[in-house]
Coordinates of N, CA and C in Angstrom, one line a residue:
M148 N 20.6 16.2 11.1 CA 20.8 15.0 11.9 C 19.7 14.0 11.6
S149 N 20.1 12.7 11.5 CA 19.1 11.7 11.1 C 18.1 11.6 12.3
K150 N 16.9 11.2 11.9 CA 15.8 10.9 12.9 C 15.6 9.4 13.0
V151 N 15.0 9.0 14.1 CA 14.7 7.7 14.4 C 13.1 7.6 14.4
F152 N 12.6 6.8 13.6 CA 11.1 6.7 13.5 C 10.7 5.2 13.3
T153 N 9.4 5.0 13.6 CA 8.8 3.7 13.3 C 7.6 3.9 12.5
A154 N 7.3 3.0 11.5 CA 6.1 3.0 10.7 C 5.7 1.6 10.5
L155 N 4.7 1.1 11.2 CA 4.2 -0.3 11.1 C 2.7 -0.3 10.9
S156 N 2.3 -1.4 10.2 CA 0.9 -1.7 10.1 C 0.4 -2.3 11.4
V157 N -0.7 -1.9 11.9 CA -1.2 -2.3 13.2 C -2.7 -2.4 13.2
S158 N -3.3 -3.4 13.9 CA -4.7 -3.5 14.0 C -5.3 -2.5 14.9
V159 N -6.6 -2.3 14.9 CA -7.2 -1.3 15.8 C -6.9 -1.7 17.3
D160 N -6.8 -3.0 17.6 CA -6.5 -3.4 18.9 C -5.1 -3.5 19.2
G161 N -4.2 -3.0 18.3 CA -2.8 -2.8 18.7 C -1.8 -3.9 18.4
Y162 N -2.2 -4.9 17.5 CA -1.3 -6.0 17.1 C -0.6 -5.8 15.8
I163 N 0.6 -6.2 15.7 CA 1.4 -6.1 14.5 C 1.6 -7.4 13.8
T164 N 1.1 -8.5 14.5 CA 1.0 -9.8 13.9 C -0.3 -10.4 14.3
G165 N -0.7 -11.5 13.7 CA -1.8 -12.3 14.1 C -1.3 -13.3 15.1
R166 N -2.2 -14.2 15.5 CA -1.8 -15.3 16.3 C -0.8 -16.2 15.6
D167 N 0.1 -16.9 16.4 CA 1.0 -17.9 15.9 C 2.0 -17.4 14.9
P168 N 2.6 -16.2 15.1 CA 3.7 -15.8 14.2 C 5.0 -16.6 14.5
G169 N 5.9 -16.5 13.6 CA 7.2 -17.2 13.8 C 7.9 -17.5 12.5
A170 N 9.1 -18.0 12.7 CA 9.9 -18.4 11.5 C 9.2 -19.4 10.7
G171 N 9.1 -19.1 9.4 CA 8.3 -19.9 8.5 C 6.8 -19.7 8.5
R172 N 6.3 -18.9 9.5 CA 4.9 -18.6 9.5 C 4.6 -17.1 9.4
G173 N 5.7 -16.3 9.3 CA 5.5 -14.9 9.1 C 4.7 -14.3 10.2
L174 N 3.7 -13.6 9.8 CA 2.8 -12.9 10.7 C 1.7 -13.7 11.3
G175 N 1.8 -15.0 11.0 CA 0.7 -15.9 11.5 C -0.6 -15.6 10.8
E176 N -1.6 -15.3 11.6 CA -2.9 -15.0 11.1 C -3.1 -13.5 10.8
G177 N -2.0 -12.8 10.6 CA -2.1 -11.3 10.4 C -1.7 -10.8 9.1
S178 N -1.8 -11.6 8.1 CA -1.3 -11.2 6.7 C -2.1 -10.0 6.2
M179 N -3.4 -9.9 6.6 CA -4.3 -8.9 6.1 C -3.8 -7.5 6.5
L180 N -2.8 -7.4 7.5 CA -2.3 -6.1 7.8 C -1.5 -5.4 6.7
F181 N -1.2 -6.2 5.7 CA -0.4 -5.6 4.6 C -1.2 -5.7 3.2
D182 N -2.5 -5.9 3.3 CA -3.3 -5.9 2.0 C -3.2 -4.6 1.3
W183 N -3.1 -3.5 2.1 CA -3.1 -2.2 1.5 C -1.9 -1.9 0.6
Y184 N -0.8 -2.7 0.7 CA 0.3 -2.6 -0.2 C 0.0 -3.0 -1.6
F185 N -1.1 -3.7 -1.8 CA -1.4 -4.3 -3.2 C -2.8 -4.1 -3.6
D186 N -3.6 -3.2 -3.0 CA -5.0 -3.1 -3.4 C -5.3 -1.8 -4.1
G187 N -4.3 -1.1 -4.6 CA -4.5 0.1 -5.4 C -4.0 0.1 -6.8
D188 N -4.0 1.2 -7.4 CA -3.6 1.3 -8.8 C -2.4 2.3 -9.0
T189 N -1.8 2.7 -7.9 CA -0.6 3.6 -7.9 C 0.6 2.8 -7.6
T190 N 1.6 2.8 -8.5 CA 2.8 2.0 -8.3 C 3.7 2.8 -7.4
S191 N 4.3 2.1 -6.4 CA 5.2 2.7 -5.5 C 6.5 3.1 -6.2
R192 N 7.1 4.2 -5.9 CA 8.3 4.7 -6.5 C 9.5 4.0 -5.8
E193 N 9.3 3.5 -4.6 CA 10.4 3.0 -3.7 C 10.4 1.4 -3.7
F194 N 9.3 0.8 -3.8 CA 9.3 -0.7 -3.7 C 8.7 -1.3 -4.9
D195 N 9.4 -2.1 -5.6 CA 8.9 -2.8 -6.8 C 7.8 -3.7 -6.4
G196 N 6.7 -3.7 -7.2 CA 5.6 -4.7 -7.0 C 4.5 -4.1 -6.1
F197 N 4.8 -3.0 -5.4 CA 3.7 -2.5 -4.6 C 2.8 -1.6 -5.4
R198 N 1.5 -1.8 -5.3 CA 0.5 -1.0 -6.0 C -0.5 -0.6 -4.9
L199 N -0.4 0.7 -4.5 CA -1.2 1.2 -3.4 C -2.3 2.2 -3.9
S200 N -3.2 2.6 -3.1 CA -4.1 3.7 -3.4 C -3.2 4.9 -3.5
E201 N -3.7 5.9 -4.2 CA -3.0 7.2 -4.4 C -2.6 7.8 -3.1
A202 N -3.5 7.8 -2.1 CA -3.2 8.4 -0.8 C -2.2 7.6 -0.1
S203 N -2.3 6.3 -0.1 CA -1.3 5.5 0.6 C 0.1 5.5 0.0
A204 N 0.1 5.6 -1.3 CA 1.4 5.7 -2.0 C 2.1 6.9 -1.7
R205 N 1.4 8.0 -1.5 CA 2.1 9.3 -1.1 C 2.7 9.1 0.3
V206 N 2.0 8.6 1.2 CA 2.5 8.4 2.6 C 3.6 7.4 2.6
F207 N 3.4 6.3 2.0 CA 4.4 5.2 2.0 C 5.7 5.6 1.4
D208 N 5.6 6.2 0.2 CA 6.9 6.5 -0.5 C 7.6 7.7 0.2
S209 N 6.9 8.6 0.8 CA 7.5 9.6 1.6 C 8.3 9.1 2.7
L210 N 7.8 8.1 3.4 CA 8.5 7.5 4.5 C 9.6 6.6 4.0
A211 N 9.4 5.8 3.0 CA 10.4 4.8 2.5 C 11.6 5.6 2.0
S212 N 11.4 6.7 1.4 CA 12.5 7.5 0.8 C 13.4 8.1 1.9
R213 N 13.0 8.1 3.1 CA 13.8 8.7 4.2 C 14.7 7.6 4.8
V214 N 14.5 6.4 4.6 CA 15.2 5.3 5.3 C 16.6 5.1 4.8
G215 N 17.5 5.3 5.7 CA 18.9 4.9 5.4 C 19.3 3.6 6.0
V216 N 18.7 3.2 7.1 CA 18.9 1.9 7.8 C 17.6 1.4 8.4
S217 N 17.4 0.1 8.3 CA 16.3 -0.5 9.1 C 16.9 -1.1 10.4
L218 N 16.2 -1.0 11.5 CA 16.7 -1.6 12.7 C 15.6 -2.5 13.3
A219 N 15.9 -3.8 13.4 CA 14.9 -4.7 13.8 C 15.3 -5.5 15.0
G220 N 14.4 -6.0 15.7 CA 14.6 -7.0 16.8 C 14.7 -8.4 16.3
R221 N 15.2 -9.3 17.2 CA 15.4 -10.7 16.8 C 14.1 -11.4 16.3
N222 N 13.0 -11.2 17.0 CA 11.8 -11.8 16.6 C 11.4 -11.4 15.2
T223 N 11.4 -10.1 14.9 CA 11.1 -9.6 13.6 C 12.0 -10.2 12.5
Y224 N 13.3 -10.3 12.9 CA 14.3 -10.8 12.0 C 14.0 -12.3 11.7
D225 N 13.7 -13.1 12.7 CA 13.5 -14.5 12.5 C 12.2 -14.7 11.7
D226 N 11.1 -14.0 12.2 CA 9.8 -14.2 11.6 C 9.8 -13.8 10.1
S227 N 10.6 -12.9 9.7 CA 10.5 -12.3 8.4 C 11.4 -13.1 7.4
G228 N 12.2 -14.0 7.9 CA 13.1 -14.8 7.0 C 14.3 -14.1 6.5
W229 N 14.8 -13.1 7.2 CA 15.9 -12.3 6.7 C 17.2 -13.0 7.0
I230 N 17.2 -14.2 7.6 CA 18.4 -15.0 7.9 C 19.1 -15.3 6.6
D231 N 18.4 -15.3 5.5 CA 19.0 -15.6 4.2 C 19.8 -14.4 3.7
G232 N 19.9 -13.3 4.4 CA 20.7 -12.2 4.0 C 19.9 -11.0 3.5
G233 N 18.6 -11.1 3.5 CA 17.7 -10.0 3.0 C 17.6 -8.9 4.0
A234 N 16.7 -7.9 3.6 CA 16.5 -6.8 4.5 C 15.1 -6.3 4.1
P235 N 14.4 -5.5 4.9 CA 13.1 -5.1 4.6 C 13.0 -3.9 3.6
H236 N 14.1 -3.2 3.4 CA 14.1 -2.1 2.5 C 14.9 -2.5 1.3
P237 N 14.5 -2.1 0.1 CA 15.3 -2.5 -1.1 C 16.7 -2.0 -1.2
T238 N 17.0 -0.9 -0.6 CA 18.4 -0.4 -0.7 C 19.1 -0.2 0.7
A239 N 18.4 0.0 1.7 CA 19.0 0.3 3.0 C 19.4 -1.0 3.7
P240 N 20.6 -1.0 4.4 CA 21.0 -2.1 5.2 C 20.2 -2.3 6.4
L241 N 20.4 -3.5 7.1 CA 19.6 -3.9 8.2 C 20.5 -4.1 9.4
V242 N 20.2 -3.4 10.5 CA 20.8 -3.7 11.8 C 19.9 -4.5 12.7
V243 N 20.4 -5.6 13.3 CA 19.6 -6.4 14.1 C 20.1 -6.3 15.6
V244 N 19.2 -6.0 16.5 CA 19.6 -5.9 17.9 C 19.1 -7.2 18.6
S245 N 20.0 -7.9 19.3 CA 19.6 -9.1 19.9 C 20.6 -9.5 20.9
H246 N 20.2 -10.1 22.0 CA 21.1 -10.7 23.0 C 21.5 -12.1 22.6
R247 N 20.9 -12.6 21.6 CA 21.3 -14.0 21.1 C 22.2 -13.8 19.9
P248 N 23.4 -14.1 19.9 CA 24.3 -13.8 18.8 C 24.0 -14.7 17.6
L249 N 24.2 -14.2 16.4 CA 24.0 -15.0 15.2 C 25.2 -15.8 14.8
D250 N 26.4 -15.3 15.3 CA 27.6 -16.0 15.1 C 28.6 -15.6 16.2
S251 N 29.8 -16.1 16.1 CA 30.7 -15.9 17.3 C 31.7 -14.8 17.1
S252 N 31.7 -14.2 15.9 CA 32.7 -13.1 15.8 C 32.1 -11.8 16.2
V253 N 32.8 -11.1 17.0 CA 32.3 -9.8 17.6 C 33.4 -8.8 17.4
T254 N 33.2 -7.9 16.4 CA 34.2 -6.9 16.2 C 33.5 -5.6 15.7
P255 N 33.6 -4.5 16.4 CA 34.2 -4.3 17.7 C 33.3 -4.9 18.8
P256 N 33.7 -4.7 20.1 CA 32.9 -5.4 21.1 C 31.4 -5.0 21.0
G257 N 30.6 -6.0 21.0 CA 29.1 -5.8 20.9 C 28.6 -5.8 19.5
V258 N 29.4 -5.7 18.5 CA 28.9 -5.6 17.1 C 29.6 -6.7 16.3
S259 N 28.8 -7.4 15.5 CA 29.3 -8.4 14.6 C 28.6 -8.4 13.3
A260 N 29.3 -9.0 12.3 CA 28.7 -9.1 11.0 C 27.5 -10.0 11.0
G261 N 26.4 -9.7 10.3 CA 25.3 -10.6 10.2 C 25.5 -11.7 9.1
M262 N 24.4 -12.1 8.5 CA 24.4 -13.2 7.5 C 24.9 -12.7 6.2
S263 N 24.9 -11.4 6.0 CA 25.3 -10.9 4.7 C 25.9 -9.5 4.9
E264 N 26.5 -8.9 3.8 CA 27.1 -7.6 4.0 C 26.1 -6.5 4.2
R265 N 24.8 -6.8 4.0 CA 23.8 -5.8 4.3 C 23.3 -5.8 5.7
Q266 N 23.8 -6.8 6.5 CA 23.3 -7.0 7.9 C 24.4 -6.8 8.9
T267 N 24.0 -6.2 10.0 CA 24.9 -6.0 11.2 C 24.2 -6.4 12.4
L268 N 24.8 -7.2 13.3 CA 24.2 -7.6 14.5 C 24.8 -6.8 15.7
V269 N 24.0 -6.2 16.5 CA 24.4 -5.5 17.7 C 23.9 -6.3 18.9
T270 N 24.7 -6.7 19.8 CA 24.3 -7.5 21.0 C 24.4 -6.7 22.3
S271 N 24.8 -5.4 22.2 CA 25.0 -4.7 23.4 C 23.9 -3.6 23.8
G272 N 22.7 -3.8 23.2 CA 21.6 -3.0 23.7 C 21.1 -2.0 22.6
I273 N 20.0 -1.4 22.9 CA 19.3 -0.5 22.0 C 20.1 0.8 21.7
E274 N 20.7 1.4 22.7 CA 21.5 2.6 22.5 C 22.6 2.4 21.5
D275 N 23.4 1.3 21.7 CA 24.4 1.0 20.7 C 23.9 0.7 19.4
A276 N 22.8 0.0 19.3 CA 22.2 -0.4 18.0 C 21.8 0.9 17.2
V277 N 21.1 1.8 17.9 CA 20.7 3.1 17.3 C 21.9 3.8 16.8
A278 N 23.0 3.9 17.6 CA 24.2 4.6 17.3 C 24.9 4.0 16.0
V279 N 24.9 2.7 16.0 CA 25.5 2.0 14.8 C 24.6 2.3 13.6
A280 N 23.3 2.2 13.8 CA 22.4 2.4 12.6 C 22.6 3.8 12.1
Q281 N 22.7 4.8 13.0 CA 22.8 6.2 12.5 C 24.1 6.4 11.7
K282 N 25.2 5.7 12.1 CA 26.4 5.8 11.4 C 26.3 5.2 10.0
L283 N 25.6 4.1 9.9 CA 25.4 3.4 8.6 C 24.4 4.1 7.7
A284 N 23.6 5.0 8.3 CA 22.5 5.6 7.5 C 22.9 6.7 6.6
G285 N 24.1 7.2 6.7 CA 24.6 8.2 5.8 C 23.8 9.5 5.7
G286 N 23.4 9.9 6.9 CA 22.6 11.1 7.0 C 21.1 11.0 6.8
K287 N 20.7 9.8 6.4 CA 19.2 9.5 6.3 C 18.7 9.0 7.6
D288 N 17.5 8.6 7.7 CA 16.8 8.2 8.9 C 16.9 6.7 9.2
V289 N 16.7 6.4 10.5 CA 16.7 5.0 11.0 C 15.2 4.6 11.2
A290 N 14.8 3.5 10.6 CA 13.4 3.0 10.7 C 13.4 1.8 11.6
L291 N 12.7 1.9 12.7 CA 12.6 0.8 13.7 C 11.5 -0.2 13.3
M292 N 11.8 -1.5 13.5 CA 10.8 -2.5 13.2 C 10.7 -3.5 14.4
G293 N 9.4 -3.8 14.8 CA 9.2 -4.7 15.9 C 8.8 -4.1 17.1
G294 N 7.8 -4.7 17.8 CA 7.2 -4.0 19.0 C 8.2 -3.9 20.1
G295 N 9.1 -4.9 20.3 CA 10.0 -4.9 21.4 C 11.1 -3.8 21.2
V296 N 11.6 -3.7 20.0 CA 12.6 -2.7 19.7 C 12.0 -1.3 19.8
V297 N 10.7 -1.1 19.3 CA 10.1 0.2 19.4 C 9.9 0.6 20.9
S298 N 9.4 -0.3 21.7 CA 9.1 0.0 23.1 C 10.4 0.3 23.8
T299 N 11.4 -0.5 23.6 CA 12.7 -0.3 24.3 C 13.3 1.1 23.9
A300 N 13.2 1.4 22.6 CA 13.8 2.7 22.1 C 12.9 3.9 22.7
L301 N 11.6 3.7 22.8 CA 10.8 4.8 23.4 C 11.2 5.0 24.8
A302 N 11.4 3.9 25.5 CA 11.7 4.0 27.0 C 13.1 4.7 27.2
A303 N 14.0 4.5 26.2 CA 15.3 5.1 26.2 C 15.3 6.5 25.7
G304 N 14.2 7.0 25.2 CA 14.1 8.4 24.7 C 14.8 8.6 23.3
L305 N 14.8 7.5 22.5 CA 15.5 7.5 21.3 C 14.6 7.7 20.0
V306 N 13.3 7.8 20.2 CA 12.4 7.8 19.0 C 11.9 9.2 18.8
D307 N 11.9 9.6 17.5 CA 11.4 11.0 17.2 C 10.0 11.0 16.6
E308 N 9.6 9.9 15.9 CA 8.3 9.9 15.3 C 7.8 8.5 15.3
V309 N 6.4 8.4 15.4 CA 5.7 7.1 15.4 C 4.6 7.2 14.3
V310 N 4.6 6.3 13.4 CA 3.6 6.2 12.3 C 2.8 4.9 12.5
L311 N 1.5 5.0 12.6 CA 0.6 3.9 12.7 C -0.1 3.8 11.4
H312 N 0.1 2.7 10.6 CA -0.7 2.4 9.5 C -1.9 1.5 10.0
Q313 N -2.9 2.1 10.5 CA -4.0 1.4 11.2 C -5.0 0.7 10.3
I314 N -5.1 -0.6 10.5 CA -6.0 -1.4 9.6 C -7.3 -1.6 10.4
P315 N -8.4 -1.4 9.7 CA -9.7 -1.5 10.4 C -10.1 -3.0 10.7
I316 N -9.4 -3.6 11.7 CA -9.7 -5.0 12.1 C -9.3 -5.1 13.5
L317 N -10.0 -6.0 14.3 CA -9.6 -6.4 15.6 C -9.1 -7.8 15.5
L318 N -7.8 -8.0 15.7 CA -7.2 -9.3 15.5 C -7.4 -10.2 16.7
G319 N -7.5 -9.6 17.9 CA -7.8 -10.3 19.1 C -6.7 -11.1 19.7
G320 N -5.5 -11.0 19.1 CA -4.3 -11.7 19.6 C -3.2 -11.5 18.6
G321 N -2.0 -11.8 19.1 CA -0.7 -11.7 18.3 C 0.3 -11.0 19.1
R322 N 1.3 -10.4 18.4 CA 2.3 -9.6 19.1 C 1.9 -8.1 19.1
S323 N 1.9 -7.5 20.2 CA 1.5 -6.1 20.4 C 2.5 -5.2 19.8
F324 N 2.1 -4.0 19.2 CA 3.0 -3.0 18.8 C 3.7 -2.4 20.0
F325 N 3.0 -2.0 21.0 CA 3.7 -1.4 22.1 C 3.6 -2.3 23.4
Q326 N 4.8 -2.4 24.0 CA 4.9 -3.1 25.3 C 4.9 -2.2 26.4
E327 N 5.0 -2.7 27.6 CA 4.9 -1.8 28.8 C 6.0 -0.8 28.8
L328 N 5.7 0.5 29.1 CA 6.7 1.5 29.2 C 6.8 2.1 30.6
P329 N 8.0 2.6 31.0 CA 8.2 3.0 32.4 C 7.5 4.4 32.7
R330 N 7.0 5.1 31.7 CA 6.4 6.4 31.9 C 5.6 6.7 30.6
H331 N 4.8 7.8 30.8 CA 4.0 8.2 29.7 C 4.9 8.8 28.5
V332 N 4.5 8.6 27.3 CA 5.1 9.2 26.1 C 4.1 10.0 25.4
N333 N 4.2 11.3 25.4 CA 3.3 12.2 24.8 C 3.6 12.3 23.3
L334 N 2.5 12.3 22.5 CA 2.6 12.4 21.1 C 1.9 13.6 20.5
R335 N 2.4 14.2 19.4 CA 1.7 15.2 18.7 C 1.3 14.8 17.3
L336 N 0.1 14.8 17.0 CA -0.4 14.4 15.7 C 0.1 15.4 14.6
L337 N 0.9 14.8 13.6 CA 1.4 15.7 12.5 C 0.5 15.5 11.3
E338 N -0.1 14.3 11.1 CA -0.9 14.1 9.9 C -1.8 12.9 10.1
A339 N -3.0 12.9 9.6 CA -3.9 11.8 9.5 C -4.4 11.7 8.1
V340 N -4.2 10.5 7.5 CA -4.6 10.3 6.1 C -5.5 9.1 6.1
A341 N -6.8 9.3 5.7 CA -7.7 8.2 5.5 C -7.5 7.6 4.1
A342 N -7.3 6.4 3.9 CA -7.1 5.7 2.6 C -7.9 4.4 2.6
P343 N -8.1 3.9 1.4 CA -8.8 2.6 1.4 C -8.1 1.5 2.2
G344 N -8.8 1.0 3.2 CA -8.3 -0.2 3.9 C -7.3 0.2 5.0
V345 N -7.0 1.5 5.2 CA -5.9 1.9 6.2 C -6.1 3.3 6.5
T346 N -5.8 3.7 7.7 CA -5.6 5.1 8.1 C -4.2 5.3 8.6
H347 N -3.6 6.3 8.0 CA -2.2 6.6 8.3 C -2.1 7.7 9.4
L348 N -1.6 7.4 10.6 CA -1.5 8.4 11.7 C 0.0 8.6 12.0
H349 N 0.4 9.9 11.7 CA 1.8 10.2 11.9 C 1.9 11.1 13.1
Y350 N 2.7 10.7 14.1 CA 2.9 11.4 15.3 C 4.4 11.8 15.5
E351 N 4.6 12.9 16.2 CA 5.9 13.3 16.7 C 5.9 13.0 18.2
V352 N 7.1 12.5 18.6 CA 7.2 12.3 20.1 C 7.6 13.6 20.7
V353 N 6.8 13.9 21.7 CA 7.0 15.2 22.4 C 8.0 15.0 23.6
R354 N 9.1 15.8 23.6 CA 10.1 15.6 24.6 C 10.1 16.9 25.5

């Protein structure tokens, strides 16, 4: 059965963007969160143009190869410029969960086509979005993107694994990875990999 996980770059103080993110501005002042994608000499097997350290390439490609669908919130969708029909993964489709519809067609109820054949909009909540994503994933895993989506999915008990690509910087502001949760979520560390410019922390959600 497919798993639901998140793997995001995050500052030591817990931000996944810098100050002033938004459409046309991307991560705002947080672009250094992704420097590790391009500061090595090992070519990614999954993403063209990515050259990582050997240690980071192993972690990154292992995770990227699992992805059957990406699931993002509306802020992440808008900030990343995917309104042109793109998606964060080179082969996997994108599901967007939002209460703000992208268009007026809704078929079936709560689900409508996005801006391209690679995108699907779900307007009926995180549970339906995850269910739609798992159907589209073809047996592979669902990768969550965006702090709101991750926190909502954690609160609903839908997340299996959490990966922090922790960057050694204190951004001091931006969008937080984790929002307020209704209860504690216990994690079990599966792997910690120190690499140039980033530490990869892979946790399993304990249920």
